[in-house]
C-alpha cells in the first residue's frame, strides 16, 4: 500500500491532463497511488492516457455520468487506506519536490489534519 493517495479529477482537459500526470510521475517522493477521475463518460482520452503511462500506481475511474466539480471533489473525502490524501487538479502541476515536502510537513506536525501549500499563478498562452 502507498503512503499517499492522489486524486486527479479531469473533464475534457486533453492539453492539460498530460502535464499534471507527468508532474506526478516526476515526484521525488514515489510512494503514491493515483486515481484519475474522468467526469466525462463519453471521453476516452483520460483512459487512453492512463494506459499509455503504463504505471501500475495510476488507474482510471470513469464516472457513469457527469457529476460536476463539487460532487467529484466530495467523493475524494471518503476514507482511504493510505496515510495521506492529496488532490491534483488536471489544470495544475506539481514541482518535483512537492509531495516530499508535504509528507515531511505532515510528519513534523502530526496533530494537523489538513495542509495547504502556496501556489504560483500561471498565465496560459494560446499556444
CSV table of N, CA and C in Angstrom, one decimal:
chain,number,residue,atom,x,y,z
A,1,UNK,N,0.8,-1.2,0.0
A,1,UNK,CA,0.0,0.0,0.0
A,1,UNK,C,0.9,1.2,0.0
A,2,UNK,N,0.5,2.2,-0.7
A,2,UNK,CA,1.2,3.5,-0.8
A,2,UNK,C,0.9,4.4,0.4
A,3,UNK,N,1.8,5.4,0.6
A,3,UNK,CA,1.6,6.3,1.7
A,3,UNK,C,0.6,7.4,1.4
A,4,UNK,N,0.6,7.8,0.1
A,4,UNK,CA,-0.2,8.9,-0.4
A,4,UNK,C,-1.2,8.5,-1.5
A,5,UNK,N,-2.5,8.8,-1.4
A,5,UNK,CA,-3.4,8.6,-2.4
A,5,UNK,C,-3.6,10.0,-3.1
A,6,UNK,N,-3.4,10.0,-4.4
A,6,UNK,CA,-3.6,11.3,-5.1
A,6,UNK,C,-4.9,11.1,-6.0
A,7,UNK,N,-5.8,12.0,-5.8
A,7,UNK,CA,-7.0,12.1,-6.7
A,7,UNK,C,-6.7,13.1,-7.7
A,8,UNK,N,-6.9,12.7,-9.0
A,8,UNK,CA,-6.7,13.7,-10.1
A,8,UNK,C,-8.0,13.7,-10.9
A,9,UNK,N,-8.9,14.7,-10.6
A,9,UNK,CA,-10.1,14.9,-11.4
A,9,UNK,C,-9.9,15.5,-12.7
A,10,UNK,N,-10.6,15.1,-13.7
A,10,UNK,CA,-10.4,15.7,-15.1
A,10,UNK,C,-11.8,15.7,-15.8
A,11,UNK,N,-11.9,16.8,-16.6
A,11,UNK,CA,-13.1,16.9,-17.5
A,11,UNK,C,-12.6,17.6,-18.8
A,12,UNK,N,-12.5,16.9,-19.8
A,12,UNK,CA,-12.1,17.4,-21.2
A,12,UNK,C,-10.9,18.3,-21.2
A,13,UNK,N,-9.9,17.9,-20.5
A,13,UNK,CA,-8.6,18.7,-20.5
A,13,UNK,C,-7.5,18.0,-21.2
A,14,UNK,N,-7.7,17.7,-22.5
A,14,UNK,CA,-6.7,16.9,-23.2
A,14,UNK,C,-5.3,17.6,-23.3
A,15,UNK,N,-5.2,18.9,-23.3
A,15,UNK,CA,-3.9,19.5,-23.4
A,15,UNK,C,-3.3,19.7,-22.0
A,16,UNK,N,-4.1,19.7,-21.0
A,16,UNK,CA,-3.5,19.9,-19.6
A,16,UNK,C,-3.3,18.7,-18.8
A,17,UNK,N,-4.2,17.7,-18.9
A,17,UNK,CA,-4.1,16.5,-18.1
A,17,UNK,C,-2.7,15.8,-18.3
A,18,UNK,N,-2.1,15.7,-19.5
A,18,UNK,CA,-0.8,15.0,-19.5
A,18,UNK,C,0.3,15.7,-18.7
A,19,UNK,N,0.2,17.1,-18.6
A,19,UNK,CA,1.2,17.8,-17.8
A,19,UNK,C,1.0,17.5,-16.3
A,20,UNK,N,-0.2,17.4,-15.9
A,20,UNK,CA,-0.5,17.1,-14.5
A,20,UNK,C,0.0,15.7,-14.1
A,21,UNK,N,-0.3,14.8,-15.0
A,21,UNK,CA,0.1,13.4,-14.7
A,21,UNK,C,1.6,13.2,-14.8
A,22,UNK,N,2.3,13.9,-15.7
A,22,UNK,CA,3.7,13.8,-15.8
A,22,UNK,C,4.4,14.4,-14.6
A,23,UNK,N,3.8,15.5,-14.1
A,23,UNK,CA,4.4,16.1,-12.9
A,23,UNK,C,4.3,15.2,-11.7
A,24,UNK,N,3.2,14.4,-11.6
A,24,UNK,CA,3.1,13.4,-10.5
A,24,UNK,C,4.1,12.3,-10.7
A,25,UNK,N,4.3,11.9,-11.9
A,25,UNK,CA,5.3,10.8,-12.1
A,25,UNK,C,6.8,11.3,-11.9
A,26,UNK,N,7.0,12.6,-12.0
A,26,UNK,CA,8.3,13.1,-11.7
A,26,UNK,C,8.6,13.5,-10.3
A,27,UNK,N,7.7,13.1,-9.4
A,27,UNK,CA,7.9,13.4,-8.0
A,27,UNK,C,9.1,12.7,-7.4
A,28,UNK,N,9.9,13.4,-6.6
A,28,UNK,CA,11.0,12.8,-5.8
A,28,UNK,C,10.4,11.7,-4.9
A,29,UNK,N,9.3,12.0,-4.2
A,29,UNK,CA,8.6,11.1,-3.4
A,29,UNK,C,7.8,10.2,-4.3
A,30,UNK,N,8.1,8.9,-4.3
A,30,UNK,CA,7.4,8.0,-5.3
A,30,UNK,C,6.4,7.0,-4.6
A,31,UNK,N,6.2,7.1,-3.3
A,31,UNK,CA,5.3,6.2,-2.7
A,31,UNK,C,3.9,6.7,-2.7
A,32,UNK,N,3.3,6.7,-3.9
A,32,UNK,CA,1.9,7.2,-4.1
A,32,UNK,C,1.1,6.3,-5.0
A,33,UNK,N,-0.2,6.5,-5.0
A,33,UNK,CA,-1.1,5.8,-5.9
A,33,UNK,C,-2.1,6.9,-6.4
A,34,UNK,N,-2.5,6.8,-7.6
A,34,UNK,CA,-3.3,7.9,-8.2
A,34,UNK,C,-4.5,7.3,-8.9
A,35,UNK,N,-5.7,7.9,-8.5
A,35,UNK,CA,-7.0,7.7,-9.2
A,35,UNK,C,-7.2,8.9,-10.1
A,36,UNK,N,-7.3,8.6,-11.4
A,36,UNK,CA,-7.6,9.7,-12.3
A,36,UNK,C,-9.2,9.5,-12.5
A,37,UNK,N,-9.9,10.6,-12.1
A,37,UNK,CA,-11.4,10.5,-12.2
A,37,UNK,C,-11.8,11.3,-13.5
A,38,UNK,N,-12.3,10.5,-14.4
A,38,UNK,CA,-12.8,11.1,-15.7
A,38,UNK,C,-14.3,11.4,-15.5
A,39,UNK,N,-14.6,12.7,-15.5
A,39,UNK,CA,-16.0,13.1,-15.3
A,39,UNK,C,-16.8,13.3,-16.6
A,40,UNK,N,-16.3,12.9,-17.7
A,40,UNK,CA,-17.0,12.8,-19.0
A,40,UNK,C,-17.0,11.4,-19.5
A,41,UNK,N,-18.1,10.7,-19.2
A,41,UNK,CA,-18.2,9.3,-19.6
A,41,UNK,C,-18.1,9.1,-21.1
A,42,UNK,N,-18.2,10.1,-21.9
A,42,UNK,CA,-18.1,9.9,-23.4
A,42,UNK,C,-16.7,10.2,-23.9
A,43,UNK,N,-15.8,10.6,-23.0
A,43,UNK,CA,-14.4,11.0,-23.4
A,43,UNK,C,-13.4,9.8,-23.1
A,44,UNK,N,-12.9,9.2,-24.1
A,44,UNK,CA,-11.9,8.1,-23.9
A,44,UNK,C,-10.5,8.5,-23.6
A,45,UNK,N,-10.2,9.8,-23.8
A,45,UNK,CA,-8.8,10.3,-23.7
A,45,UNK,C,-8.2,10.0,-22.3
A,46,UNK,N,-8.8,10.3,-21.2
A,46,UNK,CA,-8.1,10.0,-19.9
A,46,UNK,C,-7.7,8.6,-19.8
A,47,UNK,N,-8.6,7.7,-20.1
A,47,UNK,CA,-8.3,6.2,-20.0
A,47,UNK,C,-7.2,5.9,-20.9
A,48,UNK,N,-7.1,6.4,-22.1
A,48,UNK,CA,-6.0,6.2,-23.1
A,48,UNK,C,-4.7,6.7,-22.5
A,49,UNK,N,-4.8,7.9,-21.9
A,49,UNK,CA,-3.5,8.4,-21.3
A,49,UNK,C,-3.0,7.6,-20.2
A,50,UNK,N,-3.9,7.1,-19.3
A,50,UNK,CA,-3.5,6.3,-18.2
A,50,UNK,C,-2.9,5.0,-18.7
A,51,UNK,N,-3.5,4.4,-19.8
A,51,UNK,CA,-3.0,3.1,-20.3
A,51,UNK,C,-1.6,3.4,-20.9
A,52,UNK,N,-1.4,4.5,-21.6
A,52,UNK,CA,-0.2,4.9,-22.2
A,52,UNK,C,0.9,5.1,-21.2
A,53,UNK,N,0.6,5.6,-20.0
A,53,UNK,CA,1.5,5.8,-18.9
A,53,UNK,C,2.2,4.5,-18.4
A,54,UNK,N,1.5,3.4,-18.5
A,54,UNK,CA,2.0,2.1,-18.1
A,54,UNK,C,2.6,2.1,-16.7
A,55,UNK,N,1.9,2.7,-15.8
A,55,UNK,CA,2.3,2.8,-14.4
A,55,UNK,C,1.2,2.2,-13.5
A,56,UNK,N,1.5,1.2,-12.9
A,56,UNK,CA,0.5,0.4,-12.0
A,56,UNK,C,0.0,1.3,-10.9
A,57,UNK,N,0.7,2.4,-10.6
A,57,UNK,CA,0.2,3.2,-9.5
A,57,UNK,C,-0.9,4.1,-9.9
A,58,UNK,N,-1.2,4.2,-11.2
A,58,UNK,CA,-2.2,5.1,-11.8
A,58,UNK,C,-3.3,4.2,-12.4
A,59,UNK,N,-4.6,4.6,-12.0
A,59,UNK,CA,-5.7,3.9,-12.7
A,59,UNK,C,-6.8,4.9,-12.9
A,60,UNK,N,-7.7,4.5,-13.8
A,60,UNK,CA,-8.8,5.4,-14.3
A,60,UNK,C,-10.0,5.0,-13.5
A,61,UNK,N,-10.8,6.0,-13.1
A,61,UNK,CA,-12.2,5.8,-12.6
A,61,UNK,C,-13.1,6.7,-13.5
A,62,UNK,N,-13.8,6.0,-14.4
A,62,UNK,CA,-14.7,6.6,-15.3
A,62,UNK,C,-16.1,6.8,-14.6
A,63,UNK,N,-16.5,8.0,-14.5
A,63,UNK,CA,-17.8,8.3,-13.8
A,63,UNK,C,-18.9,7.8,-14.8
A,64,UNK,N,-20.0,7.2,-14.3
A,64,UNK,CA,-21.1,6.7,-15.2
A,64,UNK,C,-21.9,7.8,-15.8
A,65,UNK,N,-21.8,9.0,-15.1
A,65,UNK,CA,-22.4,10.2,-15.7
A,65,UNK,C,-21.6,11.4,-15.2
A,66,UNK,N,-21.8,12.5,-15.8
A,66,UNK,CA,-21.1,13.7,-15.4
A,66,UNK,C,-21.6,14.2,-14.0
A,67,UNK,N,-20.7,14.2,-13.0
A,67,UNK,CA,-21.1,14.5,-11.7
A,67,UNK,C,-20.9,16.0,-11.4
A,68,UNK,N,-20.0,16.7,-12.1
A,68,UNK,CA,-19.7,18.0,-11.9
A,68,UNK,C,-18.6,18.1,-10.9
A,69,UNK,N,-18.0,19.3,-10.8
A,69,UNK,CA,-16.8,19.5,-9.9
A,69,UNK,C,-17.1,19.3,-8.4
A,70,UNK,N,-18.2,19.8,-7.9
A,70,UNK,CA,-18.4,19.7,-6.4
A,70,UNK,C,-18.6,18.2,-6.0
A,71,UNK,N,-19.5,17.5,-6.8
A,71,UNK,CA,-19.7,16.1,-6.4
A,71,UNK,C,-18.5,15.2,-6.6
A,72,UNK,N,-17.7,15.5,-7.6
A,72,UNK,CA,-16.4,14.8,-7.8
A,72,UNK,C,-15.5,15.0,-6.6
A,73,UNK,N,-15.3,16.3,-6.2
A,73,UNK,CA,-14.4,16.6,-5.1
A,73,UNK,C,-15.0,16.0,-3.8
A,74,UNK,N,-16.3,16.0,-3.6
A,74,UNK,CA,-16.8,15.3,-2.4
A,74,UNK,C,-16.5,13.9,-2.3
A,75,UNK,N,-16.4,13.2,-3.4
A,75,UNK,CA,-16.1,11.8,-3.4
A,75,UNK,C,-14.7,11.5,-2.9
A,76,UNK,N,-13.8,12.5,-3.0
A,76,UNK,CA,-12.4,12.3,-2.5
A,76,UNK,C,-12.3,12.4,-1.0
A,77,UNK,N,-13.4,12.8,-0.3
A,77,UNK,CA,-13.3,12.8,1.1
A,77,UNK,C,-13.8,11.6,1.8
A,78,UNK,N,-14.0,10.5,1.1
A,78,UNK,CA,-14.3,9.2,1.7
A,78,UNK,C,-13.0,8.7,2.3
A,79,UNK,N,-13.1,7.8,3.3
A,79,UNK,CA,-11.9,7.2,3.9
A,79,UNK,C,-11.1,6.5,2.9
A,80,UNK,N,-9.8,6.7,3.0
A,80,UNK,CA,-8.8,6.0,2.1
A,80,UNK,C,-7.9,5.1,3.0
A,81,UNK,N,-7.3,4.1,2.3
A,81,UNK,CA,-6.4,3.2,3.0
A,81,UNK,C,-5.0,3.9,3.3
A,82,UNK,N,-4.7,4.8,2.5
A,82,UNK,CA,-3.4,5.5,2.6
A,82,UNK,C,-3.3,6.4,3.8
A,83,UNK,N,-2.1,6.7,4.2
A,83,UNK,CA,-2.0,7.6,5.4
A,83,UNK,C,-2.3,9.0,5.0
A,84,UNK,N,-2.0,9.4,3.8
A,84,UNK,CA,-2.2,10.8,3.4
A,84,UNK,C,-3.0,10.8,2.0
A,85,UNK,N,-3.8,11.9,1.8
A,85,UNK,CA,-4.5,12.1,0.6
A,85,UNK,C,-4.2,13.4,0.1
A,86,UNK,N,-4.2,13.5,-1.3
A,86,UNK,CA,-3.9,14.8,-1.9
A,86,UNK,C,-4.8,14.9,-3.2
A,87,UNK,N,-5.0,16.1,-3.6
A,87,UNK,CA,-5.8,16.4,-4.8
A,87,UNK,C,-4.9,17.2,-5.8
A,88,UNK,N,-4.7,16.6,-7.0
A,88,UNK,CA,-4.0,17.3,-8.1
A,88,UNK,C,-5.0,17.5,-9.2
A,89,UNK,N,-5.4,18.8,-9.4
A,89,UNK,CA,-6.4,19.0,-10.4
A,89,UNK,C,-5.8,19.0,-11.8
A,90,UNK,N,-6.6,18.7,-12.8
A,90,UNK,CA,-6.0,18.5,-14.2
A,90,UNK,C,-5.3,19.7,-14.8
A,91,UNK,N,-5.7,20.9,-14.3
A,91,UNK,CA,-5.1,22.1,-14.9
A,91,UNK,C,-3.9,22.6,-14.0
A,92,UNK,N,-3.5,21.8,-13.1
A,92,UNK,CA,-2.3,22.2,-12.3
A,92,UNK,C,-1.2,21.2,-12.5
A,93,UNK,N,-0.1,21.5,-11.9
A,93,UNK,CA,1.1,20.5,-11.9
A,93,UNK,C,1.9,20.8,-10.6
A,94,UNK,N,2.7,19.8,-10.2
A,94,UNK,CA,3.5,19.9,-9.0
A,94,UNK,C,5.0,20.0,-9.4
A,95,UNK,N,5.7,20.8,-8.7
A,95,UNK,CA,7.2,20.7,-8.8
A,95,UNK,C,7.6,19.4,-8.2
A,96,UNK,N,8.8,18.9,-8.7
A,96,UNK,CA,9.2,17.5,-8.3
A,96,UNK,C,9.3,17.3,-6.8
A,97,UNK,N,9.5,18.3,-6.0
A,97,UNK,CA,9.7,18.1,-4.5
A,97,UNK,C,8.4,18.2,-3.7
A,98,UNK,N,7.3,18.5,-4.4
A,98,UNK,CA,6.0,18.9,-3.7
A,98,UNK,C,5.6,17.8,-2.7
A,99,UNK,N,5.4,16.6,-3.2
A,99,UNK,CA,4.9,15.5,-2.3
A,99,UNK,C,5.9,15.3,-1.1
A,100,UNK,N,7.2,15.3,-1.5
A,100,UNK,CA,8.2,15.0,-0.4
A,100,UNK,C,8.1,16.1,0.7
A,101,UNK,N,8.0,17.3,0.3
A,101,UNK,CA,7.9,18.4,1.3
A,101,UNK,C,6.6,18.3,2.1
A,102,UNK,N,5.5,18.0,1.4
A,102,UNK,CA,4.2,17.9,2.1
A,102,UNK,C,4.2,16.7,3.1
A,103,UNK,N,4.8,15.6,2.7
A,103,UNK,CA,4.8,14.5,3.7
A,103,UNK,C,5.7,14.8,4.9
A,104,UNK,N,6.8,15.5,4.6
A,104,UNK,CA,7.7,15.9,5.7
A,104,UNK,C,7.0,16.8,6.7
A,105,UNK,N,6.2,17.7,6.1
A,105,UNK,CA,5.5,18.7,7.0
A,105,UNK,C,4.4,17.9,7.8
A,106,UNK,N,3.8,17.0,7.2
A,106,UNK,CA,2.7,16.2,7.9
A,106,UNK,C,3.4,15.4,9.0
A,107,UNK,N,4.5,14.8,8.7
A,107,UNK,CA,5.2,14.0,9.8
A,107,UNK,C,5.7,14.9,10.9
A,108,UNK,N,6.1,16.1,10.6
A,108,UNK,CA,6.6,17.0,11.6
A,108,UNK,C,5.5,17.6,12.5
A,109,UNK,N,4.3,17.6,11.9
A,109,UNK,CA,3.1,18.2,12.6
A,109,UNK,C,1.9,17.2,12.6
A,110,UNK,N,2.1,16.1,13.3
A,110,UNK,CA,1.0,15.0,13.2
A,110,UNK,C,-0.3,15.4,13.8
A,111,UNK,N,-0.4,16.5,14.5
A,111,UNK,CA,-1.7,17.0,15.1
A,111,UNK,C,-2.5,17.8,14.0
A,112,UNK,N,-1.9,18.2,12.9
A,112,UNK,CA,-2.5,18.9,11.9
A,112,UNK,C,-3.2,17.9,10.9
A,113,UNK,N,-4.5,18.2,10.6
A,113,UNK,CA,-5.2,17.2,9.7
A,113,UNK,C,-5.3,17.7,8.3
A,114,UNK,N,-5.2,19.0,8.0
A,114,UNK,CA,-5.3,19.5,6.6
A,114,UNK,C,-4.1,20.4,6.4
A,115,UNK,N,-3.4,20.2,5.2
A,115,UNK,CA,-2.3,21.1,4.8
A,115,UNK,C,-2.7,21.7,3.5
A,116,UNK,N,-2.2,23.0,3.4
A,116,UNK,CA,-2.4,23.7,2.1
A,116,UNK,C,-1.1,24.3,1.8
A,117,UNK,N,-0.7,24.3,0.5
A,117,UNK,CA,0.6,24.8,0.1
A,117,UNK,C,0.4,26.1,-0.7
A,118,UNK,N,1.5,26.9,-0.7
A,118,UNK,CA,1.5,28.1,-1.6
A,118,UNK,C,1.4,27.7,-3.0
A,119,UNK,N,1.0,28.6,-3.9
A,119,UNK,CA,0.9,28.3,-5.3
A,119,UNK,C,1.4,29.5,-6.1
A,120,UNK,N,1.7,29.3,-7.3
A,120,UNK,CA,2.1,30.3,-8.2
A,120,UNK,C,0.9,30.5,-9.2
A,121,UNK,N,0.6,31.7,-9.6
A,121,UNK,CA,-0.4,31.9,-10.7
A,121,UNK,C,0.4,31.9,-12.0
A,122,UNK,N,-0.1,31.1,-12.9
A,122,UNK,CA,0.5,30.9,-14.2
A,122,UNK,C,-0.5,31.3,-15.3
A,123,UNK,N,0.0,32.1,-16.2
A,123,UNK,CA,-0.9,32.6,-17.3
A,123,UNK,C,-0.7,31.7,-18.5
A,124,UNK,N,-1.7,30.9,-18.9
A,124,UNK,CA,-1.7,30.1,-20.0
A,124,UNK,C,-1.7,30.9,-21.3
A,125,UNK,N,-0.9,30.6,-22.2
A,125,UNK,CA,-0.9,31.3,-23.5
A,125,UNK,C,-1.7,30.5,-24.6
A,126,UNK,N,-2.1,31.1,-25.6
A,126,UNK,CA,-2.9,30.5,-26.7
A,126,UNK,C,-2.2,29.3,-27.2
A,127,UNK,N,-0.9,29.3,-27.4
A,127,UNK,CA,-0.1,28.2,-27.9
A,127,UNK,C,0.3,27.2,-26.9
